Short mmCIF file of C-alpha atoms and ligand atoms in Angstrom, two decimals:
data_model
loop_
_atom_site.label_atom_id
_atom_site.label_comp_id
_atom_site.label_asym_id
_atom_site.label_seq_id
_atom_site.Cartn_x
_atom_site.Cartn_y
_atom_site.Cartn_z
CA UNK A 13 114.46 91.84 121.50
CA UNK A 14 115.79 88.16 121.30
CA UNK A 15 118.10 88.00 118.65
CA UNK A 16 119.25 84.39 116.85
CA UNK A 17 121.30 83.38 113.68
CA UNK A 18 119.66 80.04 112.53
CA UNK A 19 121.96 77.28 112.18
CA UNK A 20 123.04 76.98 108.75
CA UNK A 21 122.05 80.16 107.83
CA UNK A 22 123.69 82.76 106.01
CA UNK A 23 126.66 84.83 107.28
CA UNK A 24 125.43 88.24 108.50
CA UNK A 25 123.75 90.10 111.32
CA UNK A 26 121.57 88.52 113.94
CA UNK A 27 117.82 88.02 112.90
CA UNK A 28 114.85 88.92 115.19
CA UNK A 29 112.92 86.17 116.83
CA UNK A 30 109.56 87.81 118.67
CA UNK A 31 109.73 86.14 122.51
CA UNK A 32 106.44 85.75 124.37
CA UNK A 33 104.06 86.20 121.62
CA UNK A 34 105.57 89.40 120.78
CA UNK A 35 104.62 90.53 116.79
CA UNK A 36 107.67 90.13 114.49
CA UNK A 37 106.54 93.34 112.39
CA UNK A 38 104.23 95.74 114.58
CA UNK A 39 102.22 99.42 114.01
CA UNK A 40 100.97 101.16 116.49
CA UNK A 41 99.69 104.40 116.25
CA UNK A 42 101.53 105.06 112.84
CA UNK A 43 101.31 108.72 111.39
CA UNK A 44 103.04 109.07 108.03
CA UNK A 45 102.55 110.73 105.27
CA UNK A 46 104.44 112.86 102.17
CA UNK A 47 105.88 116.30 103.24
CA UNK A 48 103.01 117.96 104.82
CA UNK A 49 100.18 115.82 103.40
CA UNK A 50 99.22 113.16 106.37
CA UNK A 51 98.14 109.81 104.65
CA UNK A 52 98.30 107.79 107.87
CA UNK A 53 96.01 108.50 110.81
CA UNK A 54 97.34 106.49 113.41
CA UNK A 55 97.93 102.84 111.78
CA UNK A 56 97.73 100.28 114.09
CA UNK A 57 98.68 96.37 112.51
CA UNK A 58 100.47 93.51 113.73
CA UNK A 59 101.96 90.67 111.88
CA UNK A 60 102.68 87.61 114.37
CA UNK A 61 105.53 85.28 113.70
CA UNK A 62 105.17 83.02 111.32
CA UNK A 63 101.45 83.89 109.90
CA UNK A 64 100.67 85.26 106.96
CA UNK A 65 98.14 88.47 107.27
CA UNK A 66 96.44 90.72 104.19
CA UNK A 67 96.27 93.91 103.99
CA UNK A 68 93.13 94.80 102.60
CA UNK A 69 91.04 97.78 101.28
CA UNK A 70 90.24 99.74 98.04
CA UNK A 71 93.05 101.92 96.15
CA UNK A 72 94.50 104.82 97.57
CA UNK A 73 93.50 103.47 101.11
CA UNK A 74 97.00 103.95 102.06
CA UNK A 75 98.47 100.10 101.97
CA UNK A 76 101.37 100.94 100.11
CA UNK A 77 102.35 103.41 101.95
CA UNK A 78 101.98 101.53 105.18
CA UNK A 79 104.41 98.95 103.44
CA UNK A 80 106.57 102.19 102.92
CA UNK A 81 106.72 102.57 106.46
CA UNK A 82 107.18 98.94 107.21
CA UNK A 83 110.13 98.92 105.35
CA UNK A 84 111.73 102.10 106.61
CA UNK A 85 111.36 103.76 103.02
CA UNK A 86 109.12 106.20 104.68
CA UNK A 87 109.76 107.59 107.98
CA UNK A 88 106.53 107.47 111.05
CA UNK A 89 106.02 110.67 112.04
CA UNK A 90 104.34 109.38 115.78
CA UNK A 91 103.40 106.20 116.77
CA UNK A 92 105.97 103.12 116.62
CA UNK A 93 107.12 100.97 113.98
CA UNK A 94 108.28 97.52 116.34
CA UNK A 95 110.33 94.91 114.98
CA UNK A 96 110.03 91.52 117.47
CA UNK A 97 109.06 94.38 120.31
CA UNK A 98 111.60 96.51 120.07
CA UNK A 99 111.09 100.60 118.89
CA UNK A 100 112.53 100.90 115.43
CA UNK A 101 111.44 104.40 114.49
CA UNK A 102 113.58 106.19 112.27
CA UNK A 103 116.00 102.58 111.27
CA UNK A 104 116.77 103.11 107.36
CA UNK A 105 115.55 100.42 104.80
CA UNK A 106 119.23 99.35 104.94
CA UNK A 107 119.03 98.27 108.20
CA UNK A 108 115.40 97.18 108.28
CA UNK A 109 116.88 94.66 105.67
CA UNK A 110 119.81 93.64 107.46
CA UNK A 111 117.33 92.40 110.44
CA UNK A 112 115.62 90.37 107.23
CA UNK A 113 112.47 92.61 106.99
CA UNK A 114 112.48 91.81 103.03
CA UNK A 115 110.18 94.00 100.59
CA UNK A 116 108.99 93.28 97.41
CA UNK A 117 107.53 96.44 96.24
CA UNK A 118 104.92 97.28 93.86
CA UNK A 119 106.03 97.09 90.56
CA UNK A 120 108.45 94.35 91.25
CA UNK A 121 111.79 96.00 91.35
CA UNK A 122 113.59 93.78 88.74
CA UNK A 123 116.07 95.17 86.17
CA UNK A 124 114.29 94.76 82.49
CA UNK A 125 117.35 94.87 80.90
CA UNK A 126 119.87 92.08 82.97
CA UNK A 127 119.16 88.16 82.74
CA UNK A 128 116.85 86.52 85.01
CA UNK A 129 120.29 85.09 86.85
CA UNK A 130 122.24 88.64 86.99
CA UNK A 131 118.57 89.97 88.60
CA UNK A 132 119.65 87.05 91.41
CA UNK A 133 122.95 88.04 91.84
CA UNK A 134 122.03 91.15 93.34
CA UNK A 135 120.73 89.78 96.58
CA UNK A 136 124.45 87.61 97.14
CA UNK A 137 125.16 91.25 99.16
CA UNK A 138 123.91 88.98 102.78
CA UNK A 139 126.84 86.46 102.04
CA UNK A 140 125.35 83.57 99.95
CA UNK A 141 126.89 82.98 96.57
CA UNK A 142 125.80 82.97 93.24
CA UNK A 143 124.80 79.22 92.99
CA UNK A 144 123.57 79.08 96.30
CA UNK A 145 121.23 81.71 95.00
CA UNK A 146 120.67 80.19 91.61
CA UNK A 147 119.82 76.72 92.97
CA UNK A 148 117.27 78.11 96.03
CA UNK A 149 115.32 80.26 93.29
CA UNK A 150 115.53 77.46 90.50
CA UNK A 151 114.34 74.67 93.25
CA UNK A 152 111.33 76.48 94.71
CA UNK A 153 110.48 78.04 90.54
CA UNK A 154 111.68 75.87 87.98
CA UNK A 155 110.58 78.28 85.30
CA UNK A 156 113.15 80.67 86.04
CA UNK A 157 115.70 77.82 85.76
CA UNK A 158 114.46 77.62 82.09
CA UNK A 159 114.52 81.23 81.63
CA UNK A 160 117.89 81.84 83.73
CA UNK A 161 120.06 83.16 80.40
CA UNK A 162 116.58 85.70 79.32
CA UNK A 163 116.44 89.32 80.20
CA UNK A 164 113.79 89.61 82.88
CA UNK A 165 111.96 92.49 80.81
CA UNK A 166 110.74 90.03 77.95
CA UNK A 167 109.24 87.65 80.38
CA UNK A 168 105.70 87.34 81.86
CA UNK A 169 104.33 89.46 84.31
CA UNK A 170 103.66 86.39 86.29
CA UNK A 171 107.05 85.23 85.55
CA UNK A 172 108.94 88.35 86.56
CA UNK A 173 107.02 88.72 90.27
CA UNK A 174 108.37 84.74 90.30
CA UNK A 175 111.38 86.07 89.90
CA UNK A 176 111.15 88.85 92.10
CA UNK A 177 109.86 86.77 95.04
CA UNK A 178 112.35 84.90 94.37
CA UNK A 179 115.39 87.25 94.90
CA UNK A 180 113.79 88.68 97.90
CA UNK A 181 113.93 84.94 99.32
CA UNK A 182 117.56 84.56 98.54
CA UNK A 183 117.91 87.03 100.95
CA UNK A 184 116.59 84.65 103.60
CA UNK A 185 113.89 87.17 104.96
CA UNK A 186 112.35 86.79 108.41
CA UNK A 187 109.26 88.87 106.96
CA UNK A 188 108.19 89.45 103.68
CA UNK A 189 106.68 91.89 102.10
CA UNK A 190 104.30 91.99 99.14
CA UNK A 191 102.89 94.30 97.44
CA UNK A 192 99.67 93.98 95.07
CA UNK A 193 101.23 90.67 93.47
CA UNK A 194 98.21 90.21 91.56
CA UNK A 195 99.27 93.83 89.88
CA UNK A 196 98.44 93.32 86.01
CA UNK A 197 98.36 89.37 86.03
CA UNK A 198 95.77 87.06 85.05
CA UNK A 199 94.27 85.13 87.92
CA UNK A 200 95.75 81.68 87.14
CA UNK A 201 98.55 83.20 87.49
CA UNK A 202 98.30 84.67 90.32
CA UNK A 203 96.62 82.06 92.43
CA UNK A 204 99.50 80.03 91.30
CA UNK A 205 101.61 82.98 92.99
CA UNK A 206 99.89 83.06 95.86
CA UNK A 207 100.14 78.92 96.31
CA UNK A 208 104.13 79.60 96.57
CA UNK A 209 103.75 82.31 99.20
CA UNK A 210 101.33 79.98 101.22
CA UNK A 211 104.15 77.09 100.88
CA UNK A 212 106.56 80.43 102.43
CA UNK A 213 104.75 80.91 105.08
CA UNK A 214 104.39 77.46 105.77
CA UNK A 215 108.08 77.33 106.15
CA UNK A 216 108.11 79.93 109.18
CA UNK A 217 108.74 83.37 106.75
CA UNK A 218 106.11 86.15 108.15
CA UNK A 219 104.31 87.55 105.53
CA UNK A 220 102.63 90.87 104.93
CA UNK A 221 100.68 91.24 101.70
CA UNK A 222 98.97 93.78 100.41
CA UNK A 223 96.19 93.21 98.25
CA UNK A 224 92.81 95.05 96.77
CA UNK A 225 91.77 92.23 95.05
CA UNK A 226 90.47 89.95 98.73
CA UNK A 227 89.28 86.88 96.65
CA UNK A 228 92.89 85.69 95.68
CA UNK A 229 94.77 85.80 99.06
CA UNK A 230 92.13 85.78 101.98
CA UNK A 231 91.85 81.50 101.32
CA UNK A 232 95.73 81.30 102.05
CA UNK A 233 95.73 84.11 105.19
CA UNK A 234 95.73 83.48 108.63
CA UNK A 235 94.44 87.11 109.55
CA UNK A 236 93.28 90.09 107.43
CA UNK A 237 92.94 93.86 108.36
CA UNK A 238 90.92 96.30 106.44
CA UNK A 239 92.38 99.36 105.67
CA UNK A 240 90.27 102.87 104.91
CA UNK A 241 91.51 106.64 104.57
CA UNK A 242 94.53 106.01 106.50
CA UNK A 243 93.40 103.57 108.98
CA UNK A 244 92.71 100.16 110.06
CA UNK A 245 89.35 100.32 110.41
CA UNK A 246 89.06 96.32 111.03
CA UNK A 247 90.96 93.05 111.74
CA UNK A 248 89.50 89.65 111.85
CA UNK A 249 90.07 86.19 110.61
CA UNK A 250 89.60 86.24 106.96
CA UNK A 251 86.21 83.98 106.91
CA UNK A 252 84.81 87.71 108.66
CA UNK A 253 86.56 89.92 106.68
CA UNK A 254 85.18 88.87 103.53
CA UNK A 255 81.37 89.46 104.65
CA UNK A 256 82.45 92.92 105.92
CA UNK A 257 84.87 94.28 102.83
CA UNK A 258 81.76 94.20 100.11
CA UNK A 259 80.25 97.43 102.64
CA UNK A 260 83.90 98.72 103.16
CA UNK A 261 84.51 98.81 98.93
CA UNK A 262 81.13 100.52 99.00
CA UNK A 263 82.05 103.04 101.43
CA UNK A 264 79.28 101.92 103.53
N1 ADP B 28 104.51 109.86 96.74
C1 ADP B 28 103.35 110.38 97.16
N2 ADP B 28 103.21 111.69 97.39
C2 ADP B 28 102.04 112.23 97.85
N3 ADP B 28 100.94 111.50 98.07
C3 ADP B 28 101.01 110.18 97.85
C4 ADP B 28 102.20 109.54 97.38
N4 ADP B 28 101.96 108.20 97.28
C5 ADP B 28 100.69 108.02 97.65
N5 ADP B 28 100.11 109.20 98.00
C6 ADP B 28 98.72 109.38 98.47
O1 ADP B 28 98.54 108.60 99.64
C7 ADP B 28 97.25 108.03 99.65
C8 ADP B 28 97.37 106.54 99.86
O2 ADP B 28 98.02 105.95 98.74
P1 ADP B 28 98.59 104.49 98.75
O3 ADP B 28 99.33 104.26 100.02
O4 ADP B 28 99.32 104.28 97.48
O5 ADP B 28 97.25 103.61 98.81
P2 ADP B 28 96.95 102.15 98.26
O6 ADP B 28 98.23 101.40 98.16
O7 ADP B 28 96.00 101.58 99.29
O8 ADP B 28 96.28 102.31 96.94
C9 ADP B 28 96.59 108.43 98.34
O9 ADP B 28 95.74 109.51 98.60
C10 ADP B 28 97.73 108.84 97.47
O10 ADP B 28 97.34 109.83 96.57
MG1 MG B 29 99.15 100.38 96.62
#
């Protein structure tokens, strides 16, 4: 692994950079599961630098837990979990982190009960301040700069993933992680969503969504992977994808 601080970056550890076409974020092979109950048969899934891939399929396919694994919350029990090439297996969330593998899990993460700028705070841990962290979130969402004195519980859904995609930036990810942002929000709202992580990925952040609604993030991804009972069962540009997932939702 090639490993480079960007100039003008935070203060912290190294970040990955894949060399040669390496994947930033790679499966291959991936068995995982919870105690004795296998949910991953051999996961295979690459995310190249800088592009922005889906991860498709219908519920309890086994996406989330594949972001489990991709963020070290869940631990591959063969196979490899690669980060820009190099064998990660076993590297705690903590670390994973460190190396700016950011997650934004399902459910958002965000404490109800503090402001929308104490929720921001919490990511200053990598070495940016508080205003640094303010003014980033408040530039790229100016809605949370209205709402930066509420508690992030009476807000929107739409408002709070803002808000949560927003801390996870402060933290000046090299990948980032999504999970079923269109979870409980109308579809304004979420295209609206997806817009801003386009705009990210535009800007060089990796991104790794999870999605089962296809319609509202295949337009803005570069690749897309469909995922069945534990598998990838297909990867293609998205333009194919979307003729094949009607049969996959089907079980056909
Ligand atoms: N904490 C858990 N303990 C045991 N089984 C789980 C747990 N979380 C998910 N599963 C099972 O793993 C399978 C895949 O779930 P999940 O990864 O959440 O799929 P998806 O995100 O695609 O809906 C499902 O059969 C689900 O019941
Ligand atoms: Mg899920």
């Amino acid at each position: 692994m090639t490993a480079a601080t960007a100039p003008g970056s935070a203060p912290g550890p190294a970040r990955p950079i894949a060399a040669g076409g390496l994947p930033i974020l790679e499966m291959v092979g991936v068995r995982a599961g919870y105690g004795p109950i296998e949910v991953l048969h051999g996961v295979d899934l690459a995310v190249p630098q800088g592009s922005l891939v889906a991860l498709l399929g219908p519920n309890g396919g086994g996406k989330t837990t594949t972001l489990r694994v991709c963020s070290g919350l869940l631990r591959v029990n063969s196979g490899e979990l690669r980060v820009a090439g190099r064998t990660v297996n076993g590297i705690s969330a903590h670390e994973l982190a460190r190396l700016g593998i950011c997650t934004v899990p399902e459910g958002r993460g965000i404490f109800p009960n503090l402001t929308v700028r104490e929720n921001l705070w919490l990511a200053t841990g990598t070495g940016v301040s508080r205003e640094q962290v303010e003014s980033m979130s408040f530039d790229r969402f100016p809605r949370l700069g209205e709402r930066r004195n509420q508690l992030a519980g009476t807000m929107s859904g739409g408002e709070q993933q803002m808000l949560a995609i927003a801390r996870a930036l402060s933290t000046q990810p090299v990948v980032l992680i999504l999970d079923e942002l269109s979870m409980g929000l109308a579809p304004l709202v979420v295209t609206a969503l997806y817009e801003a992580v386009a705009e990210l990925a535009q800007s060089g952040i990796s991104v790794l969504v999870a999605e089962q609604f296809a319609q509202t993030v295949l337009p803005i991804a570069q690749s897309a992977a469909i995922m069945l009972h534990g598998r990838v069962v297909r990867v293609g540009a998205p333009a194919e994808i979307e003729e094949e997932l009607a049969s996959a939702y089907l079980g056909g």
